[in-house]
Tab-separated table of C-alpha atoms in Angstrom:
chain	number	residue	atom	x	y	z
A	1	MET	CA	-38.010	96.705	91.655
A	2	PHE	CA	-40.280	93.703	91.986
A	3	SER	CA	-40.352	91.858	95.299
A	4	THR	CA	-42.821	89.134	94.260
A	5	TYR	CA	-43.416	86.935	91.229
A	6	GLN	CA	-46.947	88.292	90.849
A	7	GLU	CA	-45.702	91.878	90.687
A	8	ALA	CA	-43.301	90.904	87.921
A	9	LEU	CA	-46.006	89.017	86.027
A	10	ASP	CA	-48.464	91.902	86.316
A	11	TRP	CA	-45.851	94.273	84.883
A	12	ILE	CA	-45.057	91.921	81.990
A	13	HIS	CA	-48.725	91.355	81.127
A	14	GLY	CA	-49.412	95.055	81.561
A	15	ARG	CA	-47.299	95.677	78.478
A	16	LEU	CA	-49.997	94.033	76.363
A	17	ARG	CA	-51.446	97.554	76.212
A	18	LEU	CA	-48.687	98.400	73.712
A	19	GLY	CA	-50.016	95.775	71.301
A	20	ILE	CA	-47.831	94.401	68.492
A	21	LYS	CA	-45.008	96.646	67.277
A	22	PRO	CA	-43.073	94.917	64.469
A	23	GLY	CA	-39.416	95.830	64.164
A	24	LEU	CA	-36.035	94.901	65.620
A	25	LYS	CA	-34.665	98.261	66.781
A	26	ARG	CA	-35.989	98.002	70.355
A	27	MET	CA	-34.574	94.478	70.692
A	28	GLU	CA	-31.209	95.580	69.277
A	29	TRP	CA	-31.161	98.512	71.705
A	30	MET	CA	-31.801	96.231	74.715
A	31	MET	CA	-29.311	93.610	73.549
A	32	ASP	CA	-26.637	96.288	73.185
A	33	LYS	CA	-27.276	97.375	76.782
A	34	LEU	CA	-27.042	93.736	77.959
A	35	GLY	CA	-23.792	92.992	76.111
A	36	HIS	CA	-25.430	91.019	73.279
A	37	PRO	CA	-26.441	87.780	75.023
A	38	GLU	CA	-28.155	86.622	71.809
A	39	ALA	CA	-24.706	86.177	70.235
A	40	LYS	CA	-23.379	84.006	73.063
A	41	MET	CA	-25.388	80.828	72.480
A	42	LYS	CA	-26.095	78.185	69.853
A	43	THR	CA	-29.637	78.384	68.517
A	44	ILE	CA	-32.101	76.924	66.032
A	45	HIS	CA	-34.893	79.187	64.762
A	46	ILE	CA	-38.393	77.781	64.095
A	47	GLY	CA	-41.049	79.738	62.193
A	48	GLY	CA	-44.233	78.963	60.279
A	49	THR	CA	-47.991	79.307	60.691
A	50	ASN	CA	-48.813	76.037	62.459
A	51	GLY	CA	-46.672	73.314	63.991
A	52	LYS	CA	-43.912	75.485	65.446
A	53	GLY	CA	-44.428	74.322	69.026
A	54	SER	CA	-44.681	70.661	68.028
A	55	THR	CA	-41.528	70.879	65.890
A	56	VAL	CA	-39.673	72.532	68.769
A	57	THR	CA	-40.802	69.691	71.032
A	58	PHE	CA	-39.738	66.920	68.641
A	59	LEU	CA	-36.332	68.545	68.206
A	60	ARG	CA	-35.896	69.181	71.925
A	61	CYS	CA	-36.731	65.581	72.808
A	62	ILE	CA	-34.355	64.201	70.165
A	63	LEU	CA	-31.552	66.388	71.528
A	64	GLN	CA	-32.365	65.432	75.122
A	65	ALA	CA	-32.346	61.743	74.199
A	66	GLY	CA	-28.871	62.378	72.791
A	67	GLY	CA	-27.688	63.764	76.123
A	68	TYR	CA	-27.964	67.505	75.428
A	69	THR	CA	-29.380	70.173	77.740
A	70	VAL	CA	-31.838	72.210	75.686
A	71	GLY	CA	-33.430	75.595	76.253
A	72	THR	CA	-36.726	76.473	74.559
A	73	PHE	CA	-38.535	79.737	73.998
A	74	THR	CA	-42.168	79.232	72.953
A	75	SER	CA	-45.474	81.080	72.890
A	76	PRO	CA	-48.147	81.309	74.006
A	77	TYR	CA	-48.133	79.207	77.154
A	78	ILE	CA	-50.736	76.485	77.759
A	79	GLU	CA	-50.546	75.686	81.471
A	80	GLN	CA	-48.301	78.299	83.106
A	81	PHE	CA	-46.537	81.469	81.988
A	82	ASN	CA	-43.076	80.222	83.006
A	83	GLU	CA	-43.125	77.463	80.376
A	84	ARG	CA	-42.324	80.066	77.730
A	85	ILE	CA	-38.723	79.913	78.979
A	86	SER	CA	-37.876	76.278	79.718
A	87	VAL	CA	-34.886	73.966	80.086
A	88	ASN	CA	-35.337	70.330	79.015
A	89	GLY	CA	-39.080	70.953	78.995
A	90	LYS	CA	-39.165	72.249	82.573
A	91	PRO	CA	-40.336	75.853	83.036
A	92	ILE	CA	-37.960	78.164	84.887
A	93	SER	CA	-38.915	79.084	88.463
A	94	ASP	CA	-41.019	81.984	89.735
A	95	GLN	CA	-37.892	83.408	91.362
A	96	GLU	CA	-36.032	83.324	88.060
A	97	ILE	CA	-38.901	85.111	86.287
A	98	MET	CA	-38.866	87.796	88.976
A	99	ASP	CA	-35.070	88.176	88.778
A	100	LEU	CA	-35.171	88.479	84.981
A	101	ALA	CA	-37.986	91.046	85.107
A	102	ASN	CA	-35.908	93.111	87.531
A	103	ILE	CA	-33.023	93.069	85.037
A	104	ILE	CA	-35.170	94.073	82.040
A	105	ARG	CA	-37.456	96.605	83.791
A	106	PRO	CA	-34.860	99.438	84.016
A	107	LEU	CA	-34.054	98.964	80.319
A	108	ALA	CA	-37.742	99.084	79.418
A	109	ASP	CA	-38.176	102.292	81.414
A	110	GLU	CA	-35.147	103.873	79.746
A	111	LEU	CA	-36.291	102.744	76.287
A	112	GLU	CA	-39.705	104.270	76.956
A	113	GLU	CA	-38.081	107.693	77.032
A	114	THR	CA	-36.476	107.305	73.598
A	115	GLU	CA	-38.023	107.818	70.182
A	116	LEU	CA	-38.239	104.021	69.816
A	117	GLY	CA	-40.833	103.795	72.592
A	118	GLY	CA	-41.232	101.114	75.254
A	119	PRO	CA	-40.890	97.403	74.479
A	120	THR	CA	-43.987	95.238	74.069
A	121	GLU	CA	-44.819	92.267	76.268
A	122	PHE	CA	-43.316	89.867	73.729
A	123	GLU	CA	-40.136	91.927	73.408
A	124	VAL	CA	-39.713	91.974	77.185
A	125	ILE	CA	-40.133	88.196	77.442
A	126	THR	CA	-37.787	87.611	74.505
A	127	ALA	CA	-35.126	89.825	76.115
A	128	MET	CA	-35.557	87.930	79.390
A	129	SER	CA	-34.995	84.634	77.569
A	130	PHE	CA	-31.844	85.839	75.807
A	131	TYR	CA	-30.338	86.992	79.090
A	132	TYR	CA	-31.318	83.777	80.894
A	133	PHE	CA	-30.037	81.299	78.314
A	134	ALA	CA	-26.798	83.194	77.610
A	135	ASN	CA	-25.951	83.216	81.313
A	136	ASN	CA	-26.730	79.538	81.927
A	137	SER	CA	-23.572	77.620	81.073
A	138	SER	CA	-25.246	74.207	81.371
A	139	ILE	CA	-27.393	74.797	78.255
A	140	ASP	CA	-25.967	73.344	75.045
A	141	LEU	CA	-28.491	74.661	72.535
A	142	VAL	CA	-31.604	76.887	72.507
A	143	LEU	CA	-34.629	76.439	70.247
A	144	TYR	CA	-36.347	79.747	69.468
A	145	GLU	CA	-39.929	79.753	68.253
A	146	VAL	CA	-40.927	82.797	66.195
A	147	GLY	CA	-43.719	84.796	67.797
A	148	LEU	CA	-45.302	86.420	64.740
A	149	GLY	CA	-44.177	86.390	61.111
A	150	GLY	CA	-40.406	86.262	61.080
A	151	ARG	CA	-38.749	89.184	59.346
A	152	PHE	CA	-39.580	91.715	62.065
A	153	ASP	CA	-40.131	89.253	64.934
A	154	SER	CA	-38.288	89.965	68.190
A	155	THR	CA	-36.469	86.632	67.976
A	156	ASN	CA	-34.971	87.466	64.570
A	157	ILE	CA	-31.749	88.934	65.928
A	158	ILE	CA	-30.155	85.513	66.404
A	159	ASN	CA	-27.743	83.836	63.997
A	160	PRO	CA	-28.852	80.214	64.265
A	161	LEU	CA	-27.209	76.964	63.246
A	162	ALA	CA	-30.346	76.234	61.192
A	163	SER	CA	-33.764	77.716	60.429
A	164	ILE	CA	-37.073	75.863	60.029
A	165	ILE	CA	-40.313	77.030	58.412
A	166	THR	CA	-43.059	74.517	59.155
A	167	ASN	CA	-45.824	75.684	56.814
A	168	ILE	CA	-47.621	78.779	55.543
A	169	GLY	CA	-51.269	79.644	56.232
A	170	LEU	CA	-53.501	82.700	56.021
A	171	ASP	CA	-53.163	83.823	59.622
A	172	HIS	CA	-52.500	87.298	61.066
A	173	THR	CA	-53.347	88.687	57.627
A	174	ASN	CA	-53.919	92.170	59.067
A	175	ILE	CA	-50.175	92.292	59.843
A	176	LEU	CA	-48.452	89.822	57.525
A	177	GLY	CA	-50.411	90.207	54.286
A	178	ASN	CA	-53.447	88.713	52.564
A	179	THR	CA	-51.799	86.134	50.278
A	180	TYR	CA	-49.693	83.031	50.836
A	181	GLU	CA	-46.853	84.717	48.982
A	182	GLU	CA	-46.932	87.856	51.140
A	183	ILE	CA	-46.987	85.812	54.347
A	184	ALA	CA	-44.203	83.552	53.031
A	185	PHE	CA	-42.061	86.643	52.434
A	186	GLU	CA	-42.404	87.597	56.111
A	187	LYS	CA	-41.723	84.030	57.301
A	188	ALA	CA	-38.699	83.761	54.992
A	189	GLY	CA	-37.198	86.734	56.799
A	190	ILE	CA	-35.636	84.304	59.293
A	191	ILE	CA	-33.425	82.784	56.576
A	192	LYS	CA	-29.838	83.861	57.240
A	193	GLU	CA	-26.836	83.920	54.935
A	194	HIS	CA	-25.285	80.451	54.379
A	195	THR	CA	-27.578	79.027	57.091
A	196	PRO	CA	-29.579	75.890	56.145
A	197	ILE	CA	-33.344	76.207	55.942
A	198	PHE	CA	-35.709	73.226	56.361
A	199	THR	CA	-39.342	73.535	55.315
A	200	ALA	CA	-42.575	71.572	54.977
A	201	VAL	CA	-44.323	74.340	53.036
A	202	LYS	CA	-46.462	72.873	50.220
A	203	HIS	CA	-48.203	75.889	48.685
A	204	PRO	CA	-46.383	76.423	45.340
A	205	GLY	CA	-46.398	80.227	45.498
A	206	ALA	CA	-45.234	80.318	49.111
A	207	LEU	CA	-42.523	77.735	48.447
A	208	LYS	CA	-41.271	79.754	45.484
A	209	VAL	CA	-40.874	82.815	47.753
A	210	ILE	CA	-38.920	80.783	50.319
A	211	GLN	CA	-36.726	79.255	47.608
A	212	LYS	CA	-35.977	82.723	46.218
A	213	GLN	CA	-34.949	84.034	49.645
A	214	ALA	CA	-32.783	80.953	50.250
A	215	ASP	CA	-31.074	81.547	46.905
A	216	THR	CA	-30.523	85.222	47.734
A	217	MET	CA	-28.970	84.314	51.089
A	218	GLN	CA	-27.018	81.395	49.553
A	219	ALA	CA	-28.664	79.177	52.153
A	220	PRO	CA	-28.913	75.398	51.564
A	221	ILE	CA	-32.601	74.490	51.440
A	222	PHE	CA	-34.228	71.157	52.351
A	223	LYS	CA	-37.863	70.765	51.265
A	224	LEU	CA	-40.456	68.151	52.213
A	225	ASN	CA	-41.251	65.869	49.251
A	226	HIS	CA	-38.116	67.116	47.480
A	227	ASN	CA	-35.112	66.526	49.770
A	228	PHE	CA	-36.845	64.396	52.404
A	229	SER	CA	-40.092	62.440	52.269
A	230	ILE	CA	-42.621	60.538	54.376
A	231	SER	CA	-44.103	57.173	53.407
A	232	ASN	CA	-45.992	54.231	54.956
A	233	HIS	CA	-47.908	56.512	57.314
A	234	GLU	CA	-50.262	54.695	59.671
A	235	SER	CA	-52.382	56.078	62.508
A	236	LEU	CA	-51.906	54.229	65.793
A	237	ALA	CA	-54.217	54.167	68.816
A	238	HIS	CA	-52.091	56.810	70.526
A	239	GLY	CA	-49.932	58.377	67.853
A	240	GLU	CA	-48.584	57.852	64.352
A	241	GLN	CA	-46.068	55.610	62.586
A	242	PHE	CA	-44.182	56.454	59.395
A	243	THR	CA	-41.028	55.943	57.355
A	244	LEU	CA	-38.708	58.881	56.691
A	245	GLN	CA	-36.300	59.072	53.785
A	246	THR	CA	-33.634	61.780	53.901
A	247	GLN	CA	-30.341	62.172	52.074
A	248	PHE	CA	-28.687	61.233	55.364
A	249	ASN	CA	-30.603	58.082	56.304
A	250	HIS	CA	-33.631	55.845	55.745
A	251	LEU	CA	-35.630	55.423	58.968
A	252	GLU	CA	-38.446	52.885	58.998
A	253	GLN	CA	-41.333	52.625	61.476
A	254	LEU	CA	-40.655	55.835	63.347
A	255	GLU	CA	-43.288	56.365	66.049
A	256	ILE	CA	-44.621	59.556	67.572
A	257	SER	CA	-47.074	59.921	70.437
A	258	MET	CA	-48.669	63.105	69.111
A	259	MET	CA	-51.709	62.481	66.932
A	260	GLY	CA	-52.302	63.667	63.390
A	261	GLN	CA	-50.803	63.214	59.948
A	262	HIS	CA	-49.538	66.808	60.149
A	263	GLN	CA	-47.427	65.816	63.163
A	264	THR	CA	-45.448	63.390	61.001
A	265	GLU	CA	-44.363	66.401	58.924
A	266	ASN	CA	-43.301	68.333	62.025
A	267	ALA	CA	-41.382	65.282	63.224
A	268	ALA	CA	-39.738	64.885	59.798
A	269	LEU	CA	-38.525	68.501	59.936
A	270	ALA	CA	-37.016	67.930	63.381
A	271	VAL	CA	-35.286	64.683	62.363
A	272	THR	CA	-33.880	66.060	59.105
A	273	THR	CA	-32.533	69.147	60.872
A	274	ALA	CA	-30.928	67.005	63.585
A	275	GLN	CA	-29.366	64.691	60.984
A	276	TYR	CA	-27.950	67.608	59.004
A	277	LEU	CA	-26.373	69.202	62.079
A	278	THR	CA	-24.920	65.819	63.056
A	279	GLN	CA	-23.407	65.424	59.602
A	280	GLN	CA	-21.931	68.930	59.907
A	281	GLY	CA	-20.327	68.055	63.254
A	282	GLU	CA	-22.478	70.491	65.247
A	283	LEU	CA	-24.261	67.623	67.035
A	284	LEU	CA	-23.542	64.018	67.923
A	285	LEU	CA	-26.756	62.004	67.604
A	286	ASN	CA	-27.447	58.379	66.759
A	287	GLN	CA	-30.561	56.705	65.380
A	288	GLN	CA	-31.686	55.525	68.814
A	289	ALA	CA	-31.731	59.084	70.146
A	290	ILE	CA	-33.957	60.054	67.223
A	291	ARG	CA	-36.368	57.175	67.799
A	292	ASN	CA	-36.520	57.661	71.564
A	293	GLY	CA	-36.906	61.423	71.287
A	294	LEU	CA	-39.770	61.215	68.810
A	295	LYS	CA	-41.653	58.692	70.947
A	296	GLN	CA	-41.237	60.765	74.116
A	297	ALA	CA	-42.263	64.097	72.570
A	298	TYR	CA	-45.416	65.612	74.024
A	299	TRP	CA	-46.847	69.092	73.468
A	300	PRO	CA	-49.961	70.087	75.448
A	301	GLY	CA	-53.173	71.111	73.755
A	302	ARG	CA	-52.439	69.454	70.403
A	303	PHE	CA	-55.166	66.869	69.760
A	304	GLU	CA	-54.771	65.830	73.366
A	305	ILE	CA	-57.108	63.229	74.843
A	306	LEU	CA	-57.968	64.423	78.349
A	307	SER	CA	-60.276	61.481	79.057
A	308	GLU	CA	-61.015	58.190	77.291
A	309	ASP	CA	-64.343	57.568	79.045
A	310	PRO	CA	-66.078	59.922	78.585
A	311	LEU	CA	-64.072	60.857	75.480
A	312	VAL	CA	-62.879	64.458	75.833
A	313	ILE	CA	-60.328	65.959	73.411
A	314	ILE	CA	-58.697	69.392	73.520
A	315	ASP	CA	-56.957	70.923	70.513
A	316	GLY	CA	-55.554	74.416	69.896
A	317	ALA	CA	-56.900	74.753	66.349
A	318	HIS	CA	-56.753	78.549	66.208
A	319	ASN	CA	-56.715	79.222	62.459
A	320	ASP	CA	-58.033	77.779	59.200
A	321	GLU	CA	-55.139	75.337	58.727
A	322	GLY	CA	-55.457	74.130	62.310
A	323	ILE	CA	-59.201	73.564	61.914
A	324	THR	CA	-58.594	71.625	58.679
A	325	ALA	CA	-56.115	69.318	60.447
A	326	LEU	CA	-58.504	68.841	63.380
A	327	VAL	CA	-61.452	67.962	61.118
A	328	GLU	CA	-59.315	65.497	59.136
A	329	GLU	CA	-58.109	63.791	62.283
A	330	LEU	CA	-61.576	63.534	63.852
A	331	THR	CA	-62.957	62.148	60.581
A	332	ASN	CA	-60.086	59.660	60.300
A	333	ARG	CA	-60.311	58.385	63.865
A	334	TYR	CA	-63.935	58.739	64.919
A	335	GLU	CA	-66.131	58.114	61.904
A	336	GLY	CA	-69.691	57.345	63.005
A	337	LYS	CA	-69.309	59.078	66.366
A	338	SER	CA	-71.432	62.042	67.395
A	339	ILE	CA	-69.069	64.988	67.802
A	340	HIS	CA	-69.897	67.970	69.990
A	341	ILE	CA	-67.612	70.966	69.445
A	342	VAL	CA	-66.967	73.718	71.991
A	343	PHE	CA	-65.277	76.608	70.177
A	344	ALA	CA	-63.756	79.931	71.245
A	345	ALA	CA	-61.732	82.301	69.091
A	346	LEU	CA	-60.048	85.645	68.741
A	347	LYS	CA	-62.043	88.158	66.719
A	348	ASP	CA	-59.146	89.008	64.379
A	349	LYS	CA	-59.151	85.523	62.796
A	350	LYS	CA	-60.857	84.428	59.543
A	351	LEU	CA	-63.725	82.951	61.516
A	352	ASP	CA	-66.306	82.291	58.793
A	353	ALA	CA	-64.162	79.697	56.988
A	354	MET	CA	-63.147	78.024	60.266
A	355	ILE	CA	-66.704	77.764	61.547
A	356	ALA	CA	-68.005	76.494	58.184
A	357	LYS	CA	-65.605	73.520	58.396
A	358	LEU	CA	-66.656	72.735	61.969
A	359	ASP	CA	-70.341	73.017	61.027
A	360	LYS	CA	-69.974	70.254	58.438
A	361	MET	CA	-68.691	67.621	60.836
A	362	ALA	CA	-70.153	68.591	64.224
A	363	SER	CA	-73.483	67.159	65.334
A	364	GLN	CA	-73.614	70.045	67.813
A	365	ILE	CA	-71.501	73.188	68.098
A	366	SER	CA	-71.352	75.514	71.094
A	367	PHE	CA	-69.627	78.884	70.960
A	368	VAL	CA	-68.182	80.286	74.165
A	369	SER	CA	-66.816	83.612	75.346
A	370	PHE	CA	-63.680	83.909	77.459
A	371	ASP	CA	-61.808	86.691	79.220
A	372	PHE	CA	-59.180	88.041	76.824
A	373	PRO	CA	-58.906	91.482	75.183
A	374	ARG	CA	-59.137	90.164	71.589
A	375	ALA	CA	-61.637	87.367	72.274
A	376	ALA	CA	-64.778	87.167	70.116
A	377	LYS	CA	-68.103	87.087	71.959
A	378	ALA	CA	-70.147	83.888	71.779
A	379	GLU	CA	-73.049	85.861	70.287
A	380	GLU	CA	-70.805	87.061	67.458
A	381	LEU	CA	-69.554	83.557	66.690
A	382	VAL	CA	-72.952	81.854	66.675
A	383	LYS	CA	-74.149	84.245	63.943
A	384	LEU	CA	-71.449	82.884	61.629
A	385	SER	CA	-72.599	79.277	62.028
A	386	GLN	CA	-75.060	77.514	59.735
A	387	SER	CA	-75.407	74.502	62.027
A	388	PRO	CA	-78.981	73.521	62.978
A	389	ASN	CA	-77.620	72.618	66.434
A	390	LYS	CA	-75.734	75.703	67.579
A	391	LEU	CA	-75.595	77.532	70.870
A	392	ALA	CA	-73.986	80.654	72.345
A	393	VAL	CA	-72.603	80.188	75.878
A	394	ASP	CA	-71.239	82.925	78.133
A	395	ASP	CA	-70.274	80.821	81.166
A	396	TRP	CA	-68.115	78.013	79.771
A	397	GLN	CA	-66.945	76.925	83.236
A	398	THR	CA	-70.478	75.882	84.114
A	399	TYR	CA	-71.377	74.623	80.655
A	400	ILE	CA	-68.451	72.272	79.889
A	401	PRO	CA	-68.847	70.121	83.055
A	402	GLU	CA	-72.567	69.760	82.279
A	403	GLU	CA	-71.736	68.589	78.761
A	404	ILE	CA	-69.137	66.116	80.013
A	405	GLN	CA	-71.683	64.653	82.436
A	406	SER	CA	-74.239	64.173	79.663
A	407	LEU	CA	-71.925	62.447	77.152
A	408	GLU	CA	-73.154	59.069	75.860
A	409	SER	CA	-70.832	56.229	74.827
A	410	ASN	CA	-70.958	57.182	71.131
A	411	GLU	CA	-70.366	60.903	71.763
A	412	ILE	CA	-67.180	62.979	71.855
A	413	LEU	CA	-66.615	66.401	73.345
A	414	VAL	CA	-63.968	68.420	71.473
A	415	ILE	CA	-62.804	71.689	73.029
A	416	THR	CA	-60.985	73.801	70.468
A	417	GLY	CA	-60.073	77.249	69.183
A	418	SER	CA	-57.781	79.963	70.508
A	419	LEU	CA	-54.656	78.832	72.345
A	420	TYR	CA	-55.398	81.525	74.904
A	421	PHE	CA	-58.730	79.813	75.584
A	422	ILE	CA	-57.101	76.371	75.618
A	423	SER	CA	-54.621	77.599	78.254
A	424	GLU	CA	-57.582	78.429	80.529
A	425	ALA	CA	-59.780	75.479	79.647
A	426	LYS	CA	-57.264	72.630	79.862
A	427	PRO	CA	-56.320	72.899	83.564
A	428	PHE	CA	-59.963	73.569	84.479
A	429	VAL	CA	-61.289	70.545	82.559
A	430	ARG	CA	-58.472	68.279	83.709
A	431	LYS	CA	-59.189	69.167	87.351
A	432	TYR	CA	-62.914	68.563	86.838
A	433	LEU	CA	-62.287	65.168	85.216
A	434	LYS	CA	-59.967	64.182	88.061
A	435	ASN	CA	-62.573	65.111	90.676
A	436	MET	CA	-65.255	63.293	88.673
A	437	THR	CA	-63.131	60.118	88.669
A	438	ILE	CA	-62.504	60.391	92.411
A	439	SER	CA	-66.219	60.857	93.141
A	440	LEU	CA	-67.067	57.751	91.109
């Protein structure tokens, strides 16, 4: 048994050695041993390629503004491991993580001896979350973010009040498939019988796959630009404003504090889902709760301005769709500025297309290595770049402060790439900027 938080964390992270093992049998085995906690709570399931975390946050904040206590299960973490299991946006305590690990560890050991094999890191954390939320009577509703894909994801043993698929992109193709349609099929695996599905998927082939699965499961489907739509979008200094038309209501001048046109779509998904569940009598929410929740919603590492002067932005653009959104937003907001990109990535991503897009808009691009098993080396990344001003950097913790110090008034430093890198870089850079301000 674990006697410290660090022991528990080391054991959890140690299960990364098992890699990714798609399938639900290990989860079902553990849930059976625990008395099926996943069946004892109200949930909403959120899948998709990008925007899952932001959509979870918009929905959580709307529900909180309406007086609900909301659990969230998200991945990966940005600032601390515990945030993966949170209540009203607050990560559970170190003691609670240790207690949960002590409950799941004997099951993991027993499962290891079966033909199913031991649970992965993600399966262990998912099991911990099910047990925690089901045994916390103060929680009204839990929002579950899919880890990978959907059909065989560890979270896909719940029967939610509603399911959401944010969008479809060509990510994790080595596991999910090489086409939009193949990936959509995996994502659509979270659609349950007679359970409403809300989606912002635009790709025609992917949307057709989702529609087919919804029809098969006799699930009501609500599609962006079909059943709900965004208009009058305007970028604000610190966020976005838009009008949302749904079959339930017409909401003008909604404001969000997260930046990017894509965030209006995530917000629209959250609002439409909340309105539907209110109409069905599952929730009790008014328009003010929606407006307040959207404005308060904040998700770290998503086009986040860490400093205005010097201008330093951090963004977890970890796949092609994320890079496209980042480039669009930088072009929209900072035309004429000199943009310096610091980029790190995992080697199993489609890196050539991502780097090509960054090359086109960056006046300088620096590739960095970081300590993670699947991380690409800076030397590997720089070979993929066609930029005349490119650089490979091994020690990013020395390099980034030097770059911040040298920024001129018309220059921007953008730190982007893998969320695993962002989770290391953000607290480091924020601490450096704070010390720099104090010293001035």
